[in-house]
PDB file of C-alpha atoms in Angstrom:
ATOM      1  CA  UNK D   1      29.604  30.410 -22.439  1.00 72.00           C
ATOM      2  CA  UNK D   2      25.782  30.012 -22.381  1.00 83.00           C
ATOM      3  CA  UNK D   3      23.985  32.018 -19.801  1.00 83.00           C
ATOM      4  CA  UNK D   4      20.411  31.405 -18.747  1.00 86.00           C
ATOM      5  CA  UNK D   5      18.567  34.418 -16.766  1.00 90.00           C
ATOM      6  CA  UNK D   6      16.080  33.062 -13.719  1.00 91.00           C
ATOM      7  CA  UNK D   7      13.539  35.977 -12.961  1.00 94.00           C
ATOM      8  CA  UNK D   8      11.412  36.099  -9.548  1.00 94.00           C
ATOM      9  CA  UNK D   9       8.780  34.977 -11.892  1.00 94.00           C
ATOM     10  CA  UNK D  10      10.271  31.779 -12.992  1.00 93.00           C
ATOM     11  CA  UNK D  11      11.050  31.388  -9.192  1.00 94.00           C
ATOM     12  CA  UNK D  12       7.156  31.893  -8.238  1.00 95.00           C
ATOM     13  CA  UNK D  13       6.340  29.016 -11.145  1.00 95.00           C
ATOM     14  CA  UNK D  14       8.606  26.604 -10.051  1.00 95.00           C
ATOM     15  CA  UNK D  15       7.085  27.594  -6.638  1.00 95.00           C
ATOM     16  CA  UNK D  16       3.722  26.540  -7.414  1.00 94.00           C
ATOM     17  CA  UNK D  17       4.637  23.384  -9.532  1.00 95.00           C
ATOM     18  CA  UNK D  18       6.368  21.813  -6.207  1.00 93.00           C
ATOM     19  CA  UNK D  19       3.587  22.562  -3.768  1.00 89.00           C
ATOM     20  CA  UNK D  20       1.335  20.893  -6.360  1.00 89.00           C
ATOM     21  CA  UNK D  21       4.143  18.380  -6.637  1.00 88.00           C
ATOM     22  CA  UNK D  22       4.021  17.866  -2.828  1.00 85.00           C
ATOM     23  CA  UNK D  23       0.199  17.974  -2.226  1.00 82.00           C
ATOM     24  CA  UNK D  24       0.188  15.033  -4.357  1.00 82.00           C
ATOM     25  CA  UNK D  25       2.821  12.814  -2.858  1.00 82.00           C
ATOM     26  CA  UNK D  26       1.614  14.022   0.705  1.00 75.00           C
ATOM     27  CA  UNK D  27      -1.606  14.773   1.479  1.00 66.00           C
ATOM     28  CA  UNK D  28      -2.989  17.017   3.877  1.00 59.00           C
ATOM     29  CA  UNK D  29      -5.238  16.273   6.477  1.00 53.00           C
ATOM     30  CA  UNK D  30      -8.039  18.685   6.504  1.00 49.00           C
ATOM     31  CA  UNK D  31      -8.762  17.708  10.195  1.00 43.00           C
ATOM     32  CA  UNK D  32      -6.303  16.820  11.978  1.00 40.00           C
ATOM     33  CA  UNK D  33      -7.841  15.465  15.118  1.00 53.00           C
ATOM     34  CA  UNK D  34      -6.268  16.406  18.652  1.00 72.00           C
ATOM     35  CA  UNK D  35      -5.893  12.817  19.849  1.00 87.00           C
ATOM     36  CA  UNK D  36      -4.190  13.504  23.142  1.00 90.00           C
ATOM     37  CA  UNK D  37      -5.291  15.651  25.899  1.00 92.00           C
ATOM     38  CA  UNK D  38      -2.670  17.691  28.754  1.00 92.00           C
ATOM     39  CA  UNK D  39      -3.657  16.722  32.343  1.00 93.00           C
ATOM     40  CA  UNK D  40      -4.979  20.164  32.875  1.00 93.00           C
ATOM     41  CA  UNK D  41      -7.156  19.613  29.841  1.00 91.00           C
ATOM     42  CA  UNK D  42      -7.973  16.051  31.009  1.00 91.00           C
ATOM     43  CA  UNK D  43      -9.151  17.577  35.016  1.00 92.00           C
ATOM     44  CA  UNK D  44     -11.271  20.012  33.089  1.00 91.00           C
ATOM     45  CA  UNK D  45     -13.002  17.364  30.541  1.00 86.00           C
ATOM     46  CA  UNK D  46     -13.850  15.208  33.972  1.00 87.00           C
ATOM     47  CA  UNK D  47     -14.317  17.821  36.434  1.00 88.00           C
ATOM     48  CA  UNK D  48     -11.688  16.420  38.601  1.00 90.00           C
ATOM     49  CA  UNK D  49      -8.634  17.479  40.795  1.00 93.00           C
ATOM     50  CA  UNK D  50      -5.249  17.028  39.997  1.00 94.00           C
ATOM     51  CA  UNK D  51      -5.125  14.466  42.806  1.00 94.00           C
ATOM     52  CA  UNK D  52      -8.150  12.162  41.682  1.00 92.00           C
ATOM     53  CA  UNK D  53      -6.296  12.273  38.051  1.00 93.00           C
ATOM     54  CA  UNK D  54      -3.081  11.037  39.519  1.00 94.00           C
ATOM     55  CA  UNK D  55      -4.705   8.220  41.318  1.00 92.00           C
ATOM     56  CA  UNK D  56      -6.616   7.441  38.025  1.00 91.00           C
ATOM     57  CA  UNK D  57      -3.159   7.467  36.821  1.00 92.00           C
ATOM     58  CA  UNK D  58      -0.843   5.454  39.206  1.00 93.00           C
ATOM     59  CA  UNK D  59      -3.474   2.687  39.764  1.00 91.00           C
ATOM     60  CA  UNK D  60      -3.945   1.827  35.952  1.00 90.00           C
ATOM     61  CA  UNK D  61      -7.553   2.913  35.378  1.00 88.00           C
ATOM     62  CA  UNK D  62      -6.615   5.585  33.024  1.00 91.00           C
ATOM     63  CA  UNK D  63      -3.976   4.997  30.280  1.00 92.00           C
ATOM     64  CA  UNK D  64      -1.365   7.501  29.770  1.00 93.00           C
ATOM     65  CA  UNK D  65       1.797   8.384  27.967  1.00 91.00           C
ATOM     66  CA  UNK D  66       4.682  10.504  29.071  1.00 89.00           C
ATOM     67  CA  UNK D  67       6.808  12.290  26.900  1.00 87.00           C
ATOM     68  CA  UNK D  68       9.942  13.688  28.614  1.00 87.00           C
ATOM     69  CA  UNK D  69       7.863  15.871  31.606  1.00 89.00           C
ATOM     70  CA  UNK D  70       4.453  15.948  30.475  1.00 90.00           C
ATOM     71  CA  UNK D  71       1.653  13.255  30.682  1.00 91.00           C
ATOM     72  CA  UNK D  72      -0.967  12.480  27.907  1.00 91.00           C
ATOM     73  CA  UNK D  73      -3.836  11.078  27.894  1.00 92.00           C
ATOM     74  CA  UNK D  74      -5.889   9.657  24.999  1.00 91.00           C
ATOM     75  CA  UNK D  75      -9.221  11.223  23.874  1.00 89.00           C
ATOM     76  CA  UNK D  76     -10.579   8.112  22.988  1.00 88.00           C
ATOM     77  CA  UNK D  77      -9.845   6.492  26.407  1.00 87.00           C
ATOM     78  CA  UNK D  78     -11.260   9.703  27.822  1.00 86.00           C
ATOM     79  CA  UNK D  79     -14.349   9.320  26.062  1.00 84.00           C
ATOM     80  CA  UNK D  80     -14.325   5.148  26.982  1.00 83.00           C
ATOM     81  CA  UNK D  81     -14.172   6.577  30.778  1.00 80.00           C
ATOM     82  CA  UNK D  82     -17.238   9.228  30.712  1.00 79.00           C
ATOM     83  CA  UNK D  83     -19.456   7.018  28.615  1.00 76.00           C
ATOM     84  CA  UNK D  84     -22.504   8.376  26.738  1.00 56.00           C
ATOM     85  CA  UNK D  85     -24.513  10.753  28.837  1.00 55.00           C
ATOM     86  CA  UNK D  86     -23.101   9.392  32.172  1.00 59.00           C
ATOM     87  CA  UNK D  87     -21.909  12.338  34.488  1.00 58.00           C
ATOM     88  CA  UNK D  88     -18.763  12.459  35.101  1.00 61.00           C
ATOM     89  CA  UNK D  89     -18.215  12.562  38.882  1.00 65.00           C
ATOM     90  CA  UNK D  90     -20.357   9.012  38.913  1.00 70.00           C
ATOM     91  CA  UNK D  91     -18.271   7.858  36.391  1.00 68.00           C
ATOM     92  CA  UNK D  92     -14.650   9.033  38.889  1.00 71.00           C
ATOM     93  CA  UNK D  93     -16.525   7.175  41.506  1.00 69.00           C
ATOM     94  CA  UNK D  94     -16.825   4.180  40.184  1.00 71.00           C
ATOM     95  CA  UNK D  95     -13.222   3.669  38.686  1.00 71.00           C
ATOM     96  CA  UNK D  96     -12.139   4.470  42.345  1.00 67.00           C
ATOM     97  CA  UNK D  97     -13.996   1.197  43.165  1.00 70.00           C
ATOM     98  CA  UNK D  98     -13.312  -0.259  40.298  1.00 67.00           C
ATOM     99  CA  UNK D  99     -16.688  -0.924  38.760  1.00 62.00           C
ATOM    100  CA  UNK D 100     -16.542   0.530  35.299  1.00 56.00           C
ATOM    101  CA  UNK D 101     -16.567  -1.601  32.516  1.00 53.00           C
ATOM    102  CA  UNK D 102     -17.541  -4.475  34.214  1.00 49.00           C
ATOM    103  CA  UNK D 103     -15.141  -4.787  37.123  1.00 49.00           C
ATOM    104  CA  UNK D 104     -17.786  -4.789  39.526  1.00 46.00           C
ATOM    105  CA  UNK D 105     -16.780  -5.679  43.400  1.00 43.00           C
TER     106      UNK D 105
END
């Protein structure tokens, strides 16, 4: 009967040669970028109630997506909303009357 002995430093090796194994088939996103935003997170970005963010939500002008009970919004679109250097409550106005990005009435 042959009988091979595994000590906790073979164990550590083998350790070390699958996590180099790994990072190589999968690699690892230094940054991983926080692409979606909570609704709290969203009324504190934009400076708004919960009440203006649920009429930016039910009337289209602000994408979301709902995952069971909670409601996320998109960074990017976020960003697309407040513009460059535009303040935000001018910004809430205007979607309200549905002149941002061109939709002028």
């Amino acid at each position: 009967m042959n009988l091979d002995l595994v000590t906790k430093s073979d164990l550590l090796e083998l350790k070390s040669e699958l996590i180099e194994e790994i990072k190589k088939i999968v690699p690892l996103q230094t940054t991983a970028p926080d692409e979606y935003l909570k609704s709290s997170e969203v009324r504190k970005l934009m400076k708004i109630s919960a009440g203006t963010l649920l009429h930016l939500r039910v009337s289209g002008k602000l994408p979301f997506t709902k995952i069971g009970r909670i409601v996320y919004f998109s960074r990017e679109d976020i960003r697309r909303i407040l513009g460059n250097g535009t303040p935000e409550n001018a910004v809430v106005k205007r979607l309200f009357r549905g002149e941002a990005h061109g939709e002028h009435k």
